[in-house]
Coordinates of C-alpha atoms (C1' of nucleotides) in Angstrom, one line a residue:
Chain A
M1 CA 0.1 0.0 -0.1
E2 CA 1.3 3.3 -0.9
I3 CA 0.5 6.6 0.0
V4 CA 0.8 9.2 -2.4
V5 CA 1.6 12.6 -1.4
S6 CA 0.9 15.3 -3.8
L7 CA 4.1 17.0 -4.2
E8 CA 5.3 19.4 -6.3
A9 CA 7.3 18.1 -9.1
S10 CA 10.0 20.3 -8.5
E11 CA 11.6 17.7 -6.1
A12 CA 14.6 16.1 -7.8
K13 CA 15.4 12.8 -6.8
V14 CA 16.0 12.2 -3.3
E15 CA 16.9 9.3 -1.5
D16 CA 15.4 7.3 1.2
S17 CA 15.1 9.2 4.2
V18 CA 17.0 7.5 7.1
T19 CA 15.5 7.0 10.3
Q20 CA 17.3 7.2 13.3
E21 CA 16.9 3.9 14.9
T22 CA 15.9 4.0 18.5
G23 CA 16.1 0.2 18.9
S24 CA 12.4 -0.2 18.4
G25 CA 10.6 -0.2 15.3
P26 CA 9.3 3.2 14.4
I27 CA 7.2 3.5 11.4
S28 CA 8.5 6.0 9.1
L29 CA 7.9 7.3 5.5
K30 CA 10.2 5.9 2.8
H31 CA 10.5 7.6 -0.3
I32 CA 10.5 5.0 -3.2
S33 CA 9.7 6.8 -6.1
D34 CA 11.2 9.8 -7.8
P35 CA 9.1 10.5 -10.4
D36 CA 7.0 13.7 -9.9
P37 CA 4.1 12.3 -7.7
V38 CA 6.4 11.4 -5.2
V39 CA 5.3 8.2 -3.5
Y40 CA 6.0 7.1 -0.1
K41 CA 5.7 3.7 1.3
L42 CA 5.6 3.1 4.9
V43 CA 8.4 1.1 6.4
R44 CA 9.4 0.2 9.7
V45 CA 13.0 0.4 11.0
D46 CA 14.3 -2.5 12.7
G47 CA 16.9 -2.5 15.4
E48 CA 19.7 -2.6 13.0
G49 CA 18.5 0.2 11.0
R50 CA 17.2 -1.4 8.3
L51 CA 13.9 -0.7 6.5
V52 CA 11.4 -3.2 6.4
P53 CA 8.3 -2.8 4.6
A54 CA 5.4 -2.1 6.9
T55 CA 2.7 -4.6 7.0
D56 CA -0.6 -3.8 5.9
D57 CA -1.7 -3.5 9.4
E58 CA 0.7 -0.6 9.9
V59 CA 0.0 1.0 7.0
L60 CA -3.7 1.0 7.9
V61 CA -3.1 2.2 11.2
V62 CA -1.2 5.1 9.9
E63 CA -3.6 5.9 7.2
D64 CA -6.5 5.7 9.3
L65 CA -4.9 8.3 11.5
L66 CA -4.0 10.3 8.9
K67 CA -7.5 10.6 7.8
D68 CA -8.8 11.2 10.7
E69 CA -6.7 14.3 11.6
K70 CA -8.1 17.5 10.5
P71 CA -5.7 20.3 10.3
Q72 CA -8.3 22.8 11.6
H73 CA -7.6 22.0 15.2
F74 CA -4.1 23.1 14.8
G75 CA -2.9 26.3 15.8
A76 CA -6.7 27.4 16.2
D77 CA -6.4 29.4 19.4
S78 CA -4.3 29.2 22.6
G79 CA -3.3 32.8 22.4
D80 CA 0.0 32.0 21.1
P81 CA 0.8 34.5 18.6
T82 CA 3.3 32.4 16.5
E83 CA 0.6 29.8 15.9
C84 CA -1.3 31.5 13.4
I85 CA 1.9 32.0 11.6
K86 CA 2.7 28.6 11.6
T87 CA -0.3 27.5 9.8
E88 CA 0.7 29.6 6.9
G89 CA 3.6 27.3 6.2
H90 CA 3.1 24.7 3.8
P91 CA 2.9 21.3 4.8
M92 CA 4.9 20.2 1.8
E93 CA 7.8 21.9 3.1
K94 CA 7.9 19.4 5.7
I95 CA 7.6 16.6 3.4
H96 CA 10.2 18.0 1.1
F97 CA 12.4 17.9 4.1
L98 CA 11.5 14.6 5.1
S99 CA 12.6 13.2 1.8
S100 CA 15.5 15.2 1.0
E101 CA 17.2 15.5 4.4
E102 CA 18.4 12.3 5.1
K103 CA 19.8 13.5 8.4
I104 CA 16.4 14.0 9.7
L105 CA 14.7 10.7 10.9
A106 CA 11.3 10.6 9.8
G107 CA 10.8 9.5 13.3
S108 CA 11.8 12.8 14.6
L109 CA 8.8 14.2 13.2
R110 CA 6.9 12.7 15.8
S111 CA 4.0 14.9 16.7
E112 CA 5.8 17.2 19.3
N113 CA 3.4 15.5 21.4
L114 CA 4.4 16.5 24.9
Q115 CA 1.8 19.3 25.3
A116 CA 0.4 22.5 24.4
D117 CA 2.2 24.3 21.7
A118 CA -0.5 23.4 19.5
E119 CA 1.3 24.0 16.4
D120 CA 2.5 22.7 13.2
T121 CA 0.5 22.0 10.2
S122 CA 2.1 18.9 10.0
A123 CA 0.5 17.4 12.6
Q124 CA -1.9 15.5 10.5
F125 CA 1.2 13.8 9.3
D126 CA 2.8 13.1 12.5
A127 CA -0.2 11.6 14.2
G128 CA 0.2 8.9 12.1
V129 CA 3.6 8.2 11.8
D130 CA 4.1 8.9 15.5
L131 CA 2.1 5.9 16.7
G132 CA 4.0 3.4 19.0
E133 CA 7.4 5.2 18.5
K134 CA 9.9 6.5 20.8
N135 CA 10.6 10.1 21.6
V136 CA 12.6 11.9 19.5
H137 CA 12.4 15.4 19.7
P138 CA 12.6 17.7 16.8
E139 CA 14.5 20.4 18.9
E140 CA 17.5 17.9 18.9
T141 CA 17.5 17.6 15.4
V142 CA 17.4 21.1 14.7
R143 CA 20.0 22.0 17.1
H144 CA 22.5 19.8 15.7
L145 CA 21.7 20.4 12.0
A146 CA 21.4 24.0 12.2
S147 CA 24.2 25.9 11.2
P148 CA 24.9 29.6 10.9
F149 CA 26.6 28.9 7.5
D150 CA 24.0 27.1 6.1
T151 CA 21.5 29.0 3.8
N152 CA 20.6 26.4 1.4
N153 CA 17.2 25.0 0.8
I154 CA 17.3 22.1 2.9
N155 CA 17.9 24.3 5.7
Q156 CA 14.9 26.3 5.1
S157 CA 12.6 23.5 5.1
L158 CA 14.5 22.0 8.0
N159 CA 13.7 25.2 9.8
V160 CA 10.2 24.8 9.3
V161 CA 10.4 21.3 10.8
G162 CA 12.2 22.6 13.8
C163 CA 9.9 25.4 14.3
S164 CA 7.4 22.7 15.3
E165 CA 8.8 22.8 18.5
S166 CA 11.1 25.3 19.5
L167 CA 11.6 27.8 17.0
G168 CA 8.2 28.9 17.2
G169 CA 7.7 32.5 15.9
S170 CA 11.0 32.9 14.1
I171 CA 9.6 31.3 10.9
E172 CA 6.9 33.7 9.8
H173 CA 8.3 35.0 6.5
G174 CA 10.1 32.3 4.9
S175 CA 12.6 34.7 3.4
S176 CA 14.1 36.7 6.0
N177 CA 14.2 34.1 8.5
S178 CA 17.2 31.9 7.5
D179 CA 19.5 33.6 9.9
V180 CA 17.3 33.9 12.8
A181 CA 15.9 30.6 12.6
T182 CA 19.0 28.7 11.8
S183 CA 21.0 30.0 14.5
W184 CA 18.4 30.3 17.0
K185 CA 19.9 29.8 20.5
P186 CA 18.3 30.4 24.0
D187 CA 18.4 33.8 24.9
F188 CA 19.7 33.6 28.4
S189 CA 20.5 37.1 28.6
K190 CA 17.7 37.4 31.2
L191 CA 18.7 34.2 32.8
K192 CA 22.0 34.7 34.5
G193 CA 23.2 32.5 37.1
E194 CA 21.3 30.0 38.9
I195 CA 17.6 29.5 38.5
C196 CA 15.6 27.2 40.3
L197 CA 12.3 26.7 38.5
D198 CA 10.5 25.6 41.5
D199 CA 10.8 29.1 42.8
L200 CA 9.6 30.9 39.8
T201 CA 6.3 32.6 39.7
V202 CA 4.0 31.7 36.7
K203 CA 5.2 34.9 35.0
E204 CA 8.7 34.1 35.6
L205 CA 8.3 30.9 34.1
Q206 CA 6.8 32.2 31.1
E207 CA 9.7 34.4 30.8
T208 CA 12.2 31.7 31.1
F209 CA 10.2 29.8 28.6
R210 CA 10.5 32.6 26.1
A211 CA 14.1 32.7 26.8
T212 CA 14.4 29.0 26.3
F213 CA 12.3 28.5 23.4
G214 CA 12.4 31.8 21.7
R215 CA 8.8 32.3 21.9
E216 CA 5.9 33.4 24.0
T217 CA 3.7 31.1 25.9
S218 CA 0.3 31.7 27.2
V219 CA 0.2 28.6 29.2
K220 CA -0.1 29.4 32.9
D221 CA 0.3 25.9 34.2
K222 CA 3.2 26.1 36.4
Q223 CA 4.0 22.4 36.2
W224 CA 3.8 22.4 32.6
L225 CA 6.2 25.4 32.1
K226 CA 8.5 24.0 34.5
R227 CA 8.6 20.6 32.6
R228 CA 8.8 22.2 29.4
I229 CA 11.5 24.8 30.2
S230 CA 13.5 21.9 31.9
M231 CA 13.2 19.8 29.1
G232 CA 14.2 22.5 26.8
L233 CA 17.2 23.5 28.8
T234 CA 18.2 20.0 29.3
N235 CA 17.6 19.1 25.9
S236 CA 16.0 15.9 26.7
C237 CA 12.7 14.5 27.7
D238 CA 14.1 14.6 31.0
F239 CA 12.4 17.1 33.3
S240 CA 13.4 16.0 36.6
T241 CA 15.8 18.7 36.8
M242 CA 14.5 22.0 38.4
T243 CA 17.7 23.9 38.9
F244 CA 20.1 25.2 36.4
V245 CA 23.1 27.6 36.2
I246 CA 23.5 29.5 33.2
K247 CA 26.6 31.0 32.2
D248 CA 28.0 32.5 29.0
N249 CA 24.6 32.1 27.5
E250 CA 24.7 28.3 28.1
V251 CA 23.6 26.0 30.5
V252 CA 26.6 24.6 32.3
K253 CA 25.2 23.1 35.3
K254 CA 22.0 21.2 36.1
G255 CA 21.1 20.8 39.6
K256 CA 20.8 17.2 39.3
K257 CA 19.6 15.1 42.1
E258 CA 21.6 12.4 40.9
N259 CA 20.1 9.3 40.6
R260 CA 22.0 6.3 39.3
K261 CA 22.0 5.3 35.4
S262 CA 25.1 7.9 35.6
S263 CA 27.2 5.8 33.2
A264 CA 25.0 6.5 30.1
V265 CA 24.8 3.6 27.7
H266 CA 23.3 5.9 25.3
K267 CA 25.4 9.2 25.1
D268 CA 26.3 11.1 22.1
F269 CA 23.4 10.1 20.3
A270 CA 23.1 13.4 18.5
V271 CA 26.7 13.3 17.5
G272 CA 26.5 9.9 16.1
V273 CA 23.7 10.8 14.1
V274 CA 25.5 13.6 12.5
N275 CA 28.3 11.6 11.7
E276 CA 26.5 8.9 10.1
T277 CA 25.0 11.4 7.7
S278 CA 28.4 12.9 6.8
G279 CA 28.3 13.6 3.0
G280 CA 25.1 15.2 3.1
P281 CA 24.6 18.8 2.3
L282 CA 25.9 19.6 5.4
D283 CA 29.0 18.1 5.1
G284 CA 32.2 20.4 5.6
I285 CA 30.2 22.8 7.7
H286 CA 31.2 23.0 11.2
E287 CA 28.6 21.3 13.4
P288 CA 27.9 23.5 16.1
K289 CA 28.5 20.5 18.2
E290 CA 26.8 21.5 21.4
S291 CA 29.7 23.1 23.1
N292 CA 28.1 22.0 26.2
P293 CA 29.2 18.6 27.2
D294 CA 26.2 18.4 29.7
F295 CA 23.8 18.4 26.6
D296 CA 25.3 15.2 25.5
D297 CA 25.2 13.7 28.7
K298 CA 21.7 13.9 29.2
N299 CA 20.2 13.3 25.8
A300 CA 17.5 11.1 27.0
Q301 CA 16.7 9.9 23.6
N302 CA 17.0 6.5 25.0
P303 CA 13.5 5.8 26.1
V304 CA 14.6 3.4 28.6
L305 CA 16.6 6.0 30.4
E306 CA 14.2 8.5 29.8
H307 CA 11.7 6.6 31.9
D308 CA 14.1 5.6 34.3
S309 CA 15.1 9.0 35.1
V310 CA 11.8 10.5 35.1
R311 CA 10.5 7.9 37.5
E312 CA 12.8 8.0 40.4
D313 CA 13.5 11.4 41.4
P314 CA 11.9 11.6 44.6
G315 CA 12.8 15.0 45.2
S316 CA 11.9 16.5 42.0
E317 CA 8.6 17.0 40.7
Q318 CA 6.4 16.0 43.9
R319 CA 3.5 15.4 41.8
A320 CA 1.4 17.5 43.8
A321 CA -0.3 15.5 46.3
K322 CA -3.5 14.4 45.3
R323 CA -6.1 16.8 46.0
V324 CA -7.8 15.9 49.2
R325 CA -11.4 16.1 49.5
K326 CA -13.9 16.2 52.2
P327 CA -15.7 13.0 52.4
T328 CA -18.6 13.4 50.2
K329 CA -22.0 13.6 51.5
R330 CA -23.9 12.1 48.9
Y331 CA -27.5 12.0 49.1
I332 CA -30.0 9.4 48.0
E333 CA -31.0 10.2 44.7
E334 CA -32.5 7.1 43.0
I335 CA -35.2 6.7 45.6
S336 CA -36.9 9.9 44.6
E337 CA -36.8 8.9 41.2
V338 CA -38.9 6.0 41.6
E339 CA -41.2 7.6 43.6
S340 CA -41.9 10.8 41.5
R341 CA -42.1 9.2 38.1
N342 CA -44.3 6.5 36.9
T343 CA -43.6 4.1 34.4
S344 CA -43.5 6.4 31.6
G345 CA -40.6 8.2 33.0
R346 CA -40.1 11.7 32.9
L347 CA -43.4 12.1 30.8
V348 CA -45.1 12.9 34.2
P349 CA -43.0 15.8 35.7
M350 CA -42.9 16.4 39.2
V351 CA -42.3 20.0 39.1
K352 CA -43.2 22.1 36.3
S353 CA -41.9 25.5 35.4
S354 CA -45.0 27.8 35.6
E355 CA -45.4 28.7 32.0
H356 CA -44.5 25.7 29.7
G357 CA -44.9 22.9 32.0
Q358 CA -42.0 21.6 30.8
P359 CA -40.5 19.0 33.1
Y360 CA -37.5 19.8 34.7
S361 CA -34.6 17.8 33.9
K362 CA -34.1 15.4 36.4
D363 CA -31.0 16.9 37.3
F364 CA -32.7 19.9 38.1
I365 CA -35.2 18.3 40.4
R366 CA -32.8 16.1 42.0
P367 CA -34.1 16.9 45.4
L368 CA -35.0 14.0 47.2
Q369 CA -37.3 13.3 49.5
N370 CA -36.9 14.7 53.0
V371 CA -34.5 17.1 52.0
Q372 CA -35.0 19.1 55.1
S373 CA -34.3 16.2 57.3
I374 CA -31.1 15.8 55.4
G375 CA -30.3 19.5 56.1
R376 CA -29.9 20.9 53.0
P377 CA -30.8 24.4 52.5
M378 CA -33.7 25.5 50.4
V379 CA -33.3 28.1 47.9
T380 CA -35.7 29.7 45.6
R381 CA -34.6 29.2 42.2
Q382 CA -36.1 31.4 39.3
D383 CA -36.4 29.6 36.2
S384 CA -35.1 31.2 33.2
L385 CA -38.3 32.2 31.9
G386 CA -39.2 34.3 34.9
G387 CA -41.7 32.0 36.1
S388 CA -42.6 31.9 39.9
G389 CA -39.7 30.6 41.6
V390 CA -39.7 27.0 42.9
K391 CA -38.4 25.8 46.0
V392 CA -35.7 23.4 45.3
P393 CA -33.1 22.1 47.6
Y394 CA -29.9 23.9 47.0
V395 CA -27.4 22.2 44.7
S396 CA -23.9 23.3 44.4
R397 CA -24.1 23.1 40.5
V398 CA -27.1 22.7 38.2
R399 CA -26.0 20.9 35.3
R400 CA -26.8 22.8 32.4
G401 CA -26.4 22.8 28.6
R402 CA -25.8 19.2 28.4
P403 CA -27.1 18.8 24.9
R404 CA -28.1 15.2 25.6
E405 CA -30.3 16.4 28.3
N406 CA -32.7 18.1 26.3
F407 CA -36.3 17.1 25.8
M408 CA -36.0 15.5 22.7
P409 CA -37.0 12.1 23.6
L410 CA -40.2 13.5 24.5
M411 CA -40.5 14.7 21.0
K412 CA -39.4 11.5 19.6
L413 CA -41.9 9.4 21.4
Q414 CA -44.8 11.6 20.6
H415 CA -44.2 12.5 16.9
N416 CA -42.1 9.6 16.1
G417 CA -41.2 9.4 12.5
I418 CA -41.0 13.3 12.1
G419 CA -37.2 13.7 12.0
L420 CA -37.3 17.1 10.8
A421 CA -39.2 18.2 13.5
T422 CA -37.0 16.9 15.8
R423 CA -33.8 18.3 14.3
M424 CA -35.2 21.5 14.3
V425 CA -36.2 21.5 17.9
K426 CA -32.5 20.2 18.5
R427 CA -31.2 23.2 16.8
A428 CA -33.3 25.5 18.7
L429 CA -31.9 23.9 21.9
G430 CA -28.5 24.5 20.7
E431 CA -27.4 21.3 19.8
P432 CA -25.4 21.1 16.7
G433 CA -25.9 18.4 14.3
P434 CA -23.8 15.5 14.4
P435 CA -20.2 15.7 13.8
P436 CA -19.2 15.9 10.0
E437 CA -17.1 13.0 10.6
D438 CA -19.7 10.5 11.8
E439 CA -18.0 7.5 13.2
T440 CA -20.7 5.0 13.1
Q441 CA -20.7 5.5 9.3
N442 CA -17.0 6.1 8.8
E443 CA -15.5 3.6 11.0
V444 CA -16.7 0.5 9.5
P445 CA -15.9 1.0 5.8
K446 CA -12.7 2.3 7.0
L447 CA -11.8 -0.6 9.0
S448 CA -13.3 -3.1 6.7
L449 CA -10.1 -2.9 4.7
S450 CA -7.9 -4.3 7.3
P451 CA -6.8 -7.6 8.3
G452 CA -5.3 -8.4 11.7
W453 CA -6.4 -6.8 14.9
I454 CA -8.1 -4.0 13.3
Q455 CA -10.6 -6.3 12.0
Q456 CA -11.9 -7.1 15.2
P457 CA -13.5 -3.7 15.4
V458 CA -15.2 -4.2 12.2
I459 CA -17.1 -6.8 13.7
A460 CA -17.6 -5.0 16.9
A461 CA -18.6 -1.9 15.2
S462 CA -21.2 -3.5 13.1
E463 CA -22.4 -5.1 16.3
K464 CA -22.5 -1.8 17.9
G465 CA -24.8 -0.5 15.1
N466 CA -27.1 -3.3 15.5
Q467 CA -27.4 -2.4 19.1
Y468 CA -28.5 0.9 18.5
L469 CA -31.0 -0.4 16.0
E470 CA -32.5 -2.6 18.4
R471 CA -32.7 0.0 21.2
K472 CA -34.0 2.3 18.5
E473 CA -36.8 -0.2 17.6
V474 CA -37.8 -0.8 21.1
V475 CA -38.3 2.6 21.6
L476 CA -39.8 3.8 18.5
G477 CA -41.2 1.0 16.7
K478 CA -40.7 1.0 13.0
N479 CA -39.7 4.2 12.0
V480 CA -36.0 3.7 12.1
E481 CA -34.9 4.3 8.8
L482 CA -36.4 7.7 8.6
K483 CA -33.7 8.9 10.8
R484 CA -30.7 7.6 9.3
M485 CA -27.5 7.2 11.3
D486 CA -27.5 10.4 13.0
S487 CA -30.3 9.3 15.1
F488 CA -27.7 7.0 16.6
E489 CA -25.6 10.1 17.5
D490 CA -28.3 11.7 19.6
S491 CA -29.6 8.7 21.5
S492 CA -29.4 11.3 23.9
D493 CA -32.1 9.6 25.8
D494 CA -33.3 9.5 28.8
N495 CA -35.6 6.9 27.3
M496 CA -33.0 4.6 27.6
G497 CA -32.9 5.1 31.2
N498 CA -35.9 3.1 31.4
V499 CA -35.9 0.9 28.6
P500 CA -35.3 -2.6 30.0
A501 CA -32.9 -4.5 28.0
P502 CA -33.9 -7.6 26.4
S503 CA -31.6 -9.1 28.8
G504 CA -33.2 -7.9 31.8
G505 CA -31.5 -5.0 33.4
M506 CA -32.1 -1.4 32.7
R507 CA -30.0 0.2 30.4
R508 CA -27.9 2.8 31.5
K509 CA -28.8 6.5 31.5
H510 CA -26.8 8.1 29.1
H511 CA -24.0 6.3 27.5
R512 CA -22.4 7.0 24.3
P513 CA -19.5 4.6 23.6
W514 CA -16.5 6.2 22.6
S515 CA -15.4 5.8 19.1
L516 CA -12.0 5.3 18.2
T517 CA -11.6 8.5 16.4
E518 CA -12.8 10.2 19.5
V519 CA -10.2 8.6 21.5
V520 CA -7.4 9.4 18.9
K521 CA -8.7 13.1 19.3
L522 CA -8.5 12.7 22.9
V523 CA -5.1 11.5 23.0
E524 CA -3.8 13.8 20.5
G525 CA -5.5 16.7 22.5
V526 CA -3.5 15.6 25.5
A527 CA -0.6 15.3 23.7
R528 CA -0.9 19.1 22.6
Y529 CA -2.3 20.8 25.3
G530 CA -1.5 18.4 28.3
A531 CA -3.6 16.4 30.4
G532 CA -5.5 18.3 32.7
R533 CA -6.5 21.0 30.2
W534 CA -9.7 19.6 29.4
S535 CA -11.8 22.7 28.7
E536 CA -9.1 23.5 26.2
I537 CA -9.1 20.1 24.6
K538 CA -12.7 20.1 24.7
R539 CA -12.9 23.6 22.6
L540 CA -10.2 22.7 20.2
A541 CA -10.2 19.2 19.5
F542 CA -13.9 18.4 20.5
A543 CA -15.4 21.3 18.8
S544 CA -17.6 18.9 16.8
Y545 CA -18.6 16.6 19.4
S546 CA -21.3 18.4 21.4
Y547 CA -21.5 15.8 23.7
R548 CA -18.5 14.8 25.8
T549 CA -18.0 17.6 28.4
S550 CA -14.8 18.3 29.5
V551 CA -15.4 16.0 32.5
D552 CA -16.3 13.3 30.0
L553 CA -12.6 13.7 28.6
K554 CA -11.1 13.7 31.7
D555 CA -12.9 10.6 32.8
K556 CA -11.9 8.8 29.7
W557 CA -8.4 9.9 29.9
R558 CA -8.3 8.2 33.4
N559 CA -9.8 5.1 31.9
L560 CA -7.3 5.3 29.0
L561 CA -4.4 5.5 31.6
R562 CA -5.7 2.7 33.6
A563 CA -6.1 0.7 30.3
S564 CA -2.7 1.5 29.0
F565 CA -1.0 0.8 32.2
S566 CA -2.9 -2.3 33.0
Q567 CA -0.4 -4.9 32.5
L568 CA -0.6 -6.3 29.1
P569 CA -1.8 -9.0 31.4
A570 CA -5.1 -10.3 30.4
E571 CA -3.7 -11.4 27.1
K572 CA -3.7 -14.9 27.7
G573 CA -7.1 -16.6 28.6
M574 CA -9.4 -14.0 26.9
Q575 CA -9.0 -14.7 23.4
N576 CA -12.4 -15.6 22.6
V577 CA -14.3 -14.8 25.7
R578 CA -14.6 -11.3 24.8
K579 CA -18.2 -11.0 25.6
H580 CA -17.7 -7.4 26.0
A581 CA -19.3 -6.0 23.1
S582 CA -16.7 -3.4 23.2
I583 CA -13.9 -2.9 20.9
P584 CA -10.5 -3.1 22.1
I585 CA -8.7 0.0 22.0
P586 CA -5.6 -0.3 19.5
A587 CA -2.6 -1.0 21.3
P588 CA -0.5 1.8 19.5
I589 CA -2.9 4.2 21.0
L590 CA -2.4 2.9 24.5
L591 CA 1.1 2.8 24.1
R592 CA 0.8 6.6 23.3
V593 CA -1.2 7.0 26.1
R594 CA 1.4 5.5 28.2
E595 CA 4.1 7.6 26.6
L596 CA 2.1 10.6 27.3
A597 CA 1.4 9.7 30.8
Q598 CA 5.1 9.1 31.3
M599 CA 5.9 12.6 30.0
Q600 CA 3.2 14.3 32.0
A601 CA 4.2 12.4 35.1
Q602 CA 0.8 10.8 35.5
V603 CA 2.3 7.4 36.2
P604 CA 0.4 5.7 38.6
P605 CA 2.6 5.3 41.7
T606 CA 1.8 1.6 42.0
L607 CA 3.4 0.6 38.5
G608 CA 6.2 2.7 39.3
S609 CA 9.6 1.7 37.8
S610 CA 9.1 -1.9 37.3
K611 CA 7.3 -1.3 34.0
F612 CA 10.0 -0.4 31.7
A613 CA 12.6 -2.6 32.9
G614 CA 13.5 -4.4 29.6
H615 CA 11.4 -2.5 27.2
S616 CA 13.4 -2.8 24.0
G617 CA 13.2 -5.9 22.0
D618 CA 9.7 -6.4 22.8
S619 CA 8.3 -3.1 22.1
D620 CA 7.4 -4.2 18.7
R621 CA 5.5 -7.0 19.5
S622 CA 3.7 -5.4 22.5
V623 CA 2.4 -2.8 20.0
H624 CA 0.2 -5.9 18.4
E625 CA -0.5 -7.8 21.5
A626 CA -1.1 -5.3 24.2
R627 CA -4.8 -4.6 24.2
S628 CA -6.4 -4.2 27.4
G629 CA -8.5 -1.3 26.9
Y630 CA -12.0 -0.8 25.3
L631 CA -13.8 1.8 23.7
Chain B
dA1 C1' -16.4 28.0 35.4
dT2 C1' -13.2 24.4 35.7
dT3 C1' -10.8 20.5 37.6
dA4 C1' -9.7 16.4 40.4
dG5 C1' -11.5 12.6 42.5
dG6 C1' -14.8 9.3 44.3
dG7 C1' -18.6 6.3 43.5
Chain C
dC1 C1' -21.2 8.2 33.5
dC2 C1' -22.7 11.2 37.6
dC3 C1' -21.9 13.7 41.5
dT4 C1' -19.5 16.7 44.8
dA5 C1' -15.7 19.4 46.4
dA6 C1' -11.9 22.1 45.6
dT7 C1' -10.1 26.0 43.1

DNA sequence: ATTAGGG
DNA sequence: CCCTAAT
């Protein structure tokens, strides 16, 4: 299978891009055809650095992901002034770069992941290439290849790439930048002497960030900033260090809370890369070989080491002790429900707002019996329509605007078959139509091409569809086809809440299975904006999915974390017994999740360090086998 | 309003 | 998912 990248014919012949071998098997793009329409073929790089044709599975994975990623999200917002600029760059430059600059490993294009900095137009590319691959930072590459002397094209495009991570704003006008971008170095003029990231304020951190990366940031998250800066200064993924000594415009010392691993087995990674590629355009040019020995020392490109060092640093980033919470006084809720509504569910509202007789959503009523006795204060709530206030127990927060909690179900039941009406009401209620990319429709055909593990989803997916169909039928009777697929999407019901499943139990209230693409989006979101910045992710990456609140995202991430870390254990006895009608989450994704978790120090304390002990040879295999999460 | 956590 | 507490 080949992916044709529409490229300008201007590209002369180029050679296979070399991928830095990280010991595992990153998937990269290999250029196999010179003629105009440049054709790339997916390959993986084995331990020895040989290029092995990718299997169909791999190709498919990548392809799917490529398809899913819409550039729209990137650089959308986030206040970073450099982003809009970035979007102007042509993705092609990057491709060009990829193919012509052998020094760069396709792998290093890995979607800069680590976090915020929503940048680069190439993300669509990276998303796919990236999966299941080790960390290699673009910064690295740039730093070692960039040279003040070099002004040829290659470098130009190179800069474009590099910009994805650190060069940020220097890119803007492709013409005038060659010097700026090429020779960028941290401006430590403001960072003299010793700095301890831990002691800095957000503002100071932002300044430091600027000094370090040469661009502004709007991120206010201290943790994030510190990590980011640390990684930047240290030029590695290692953010365990929080104190640095800057001298002569360079980081000369890092306040390391030494932990073993001292003797680096890796080392001089970057140098090696450079040498390896001698003969290239940069030949003869004096590599600005990081005049700082420390840099080489700490280049944590070796994943194993990376995890390693990140992990045990007791003193470093005391991951903020879990937020403590007062024991929750949960009050009985289900009981009242039983009482207040008869069999038809919410059709018989308990409380009505004066004018419209619309039932309050259950959440609004929530009140349980004997509120008084429980001691909950009563407040008078004015409904939005100015009706007479109703006495309701005070609840700290009234859930609102949850699109799925509108009164649609009611409509559907009464005028079943009138999809249009429903739709209109929906609009009125502010629910945007189903996302352009409706998984329920897309996933199936997409996946159906693939053999291997991805096949399973196919089946599962169709089952999923059937499930919905069934449900729908139960509720609506025959008029199912009228509403096409999108009616699935808005099974916003509360109906379901009371619809007894054929099996017996009552179906859960609101439950919308997470689609694969949603998961991917979430993961990517976390990669870009960082875990925890859920509202951001929701706004930017989930704009089209009106359901899925930020909380949902958070929950899902939590689950993904669990899944990804839950040992790849269950592998054995559960081959067929998968009664779970759920789709297994593709291992590569879980892998990514784990990676991100690593980087963001979200590793569950329990599975501390043991995990990554001997994680080199089998990484390839684990990609195909580890599947412990479900959508 | 958002986020973290418990259920 | 839902819910509360914390920020």
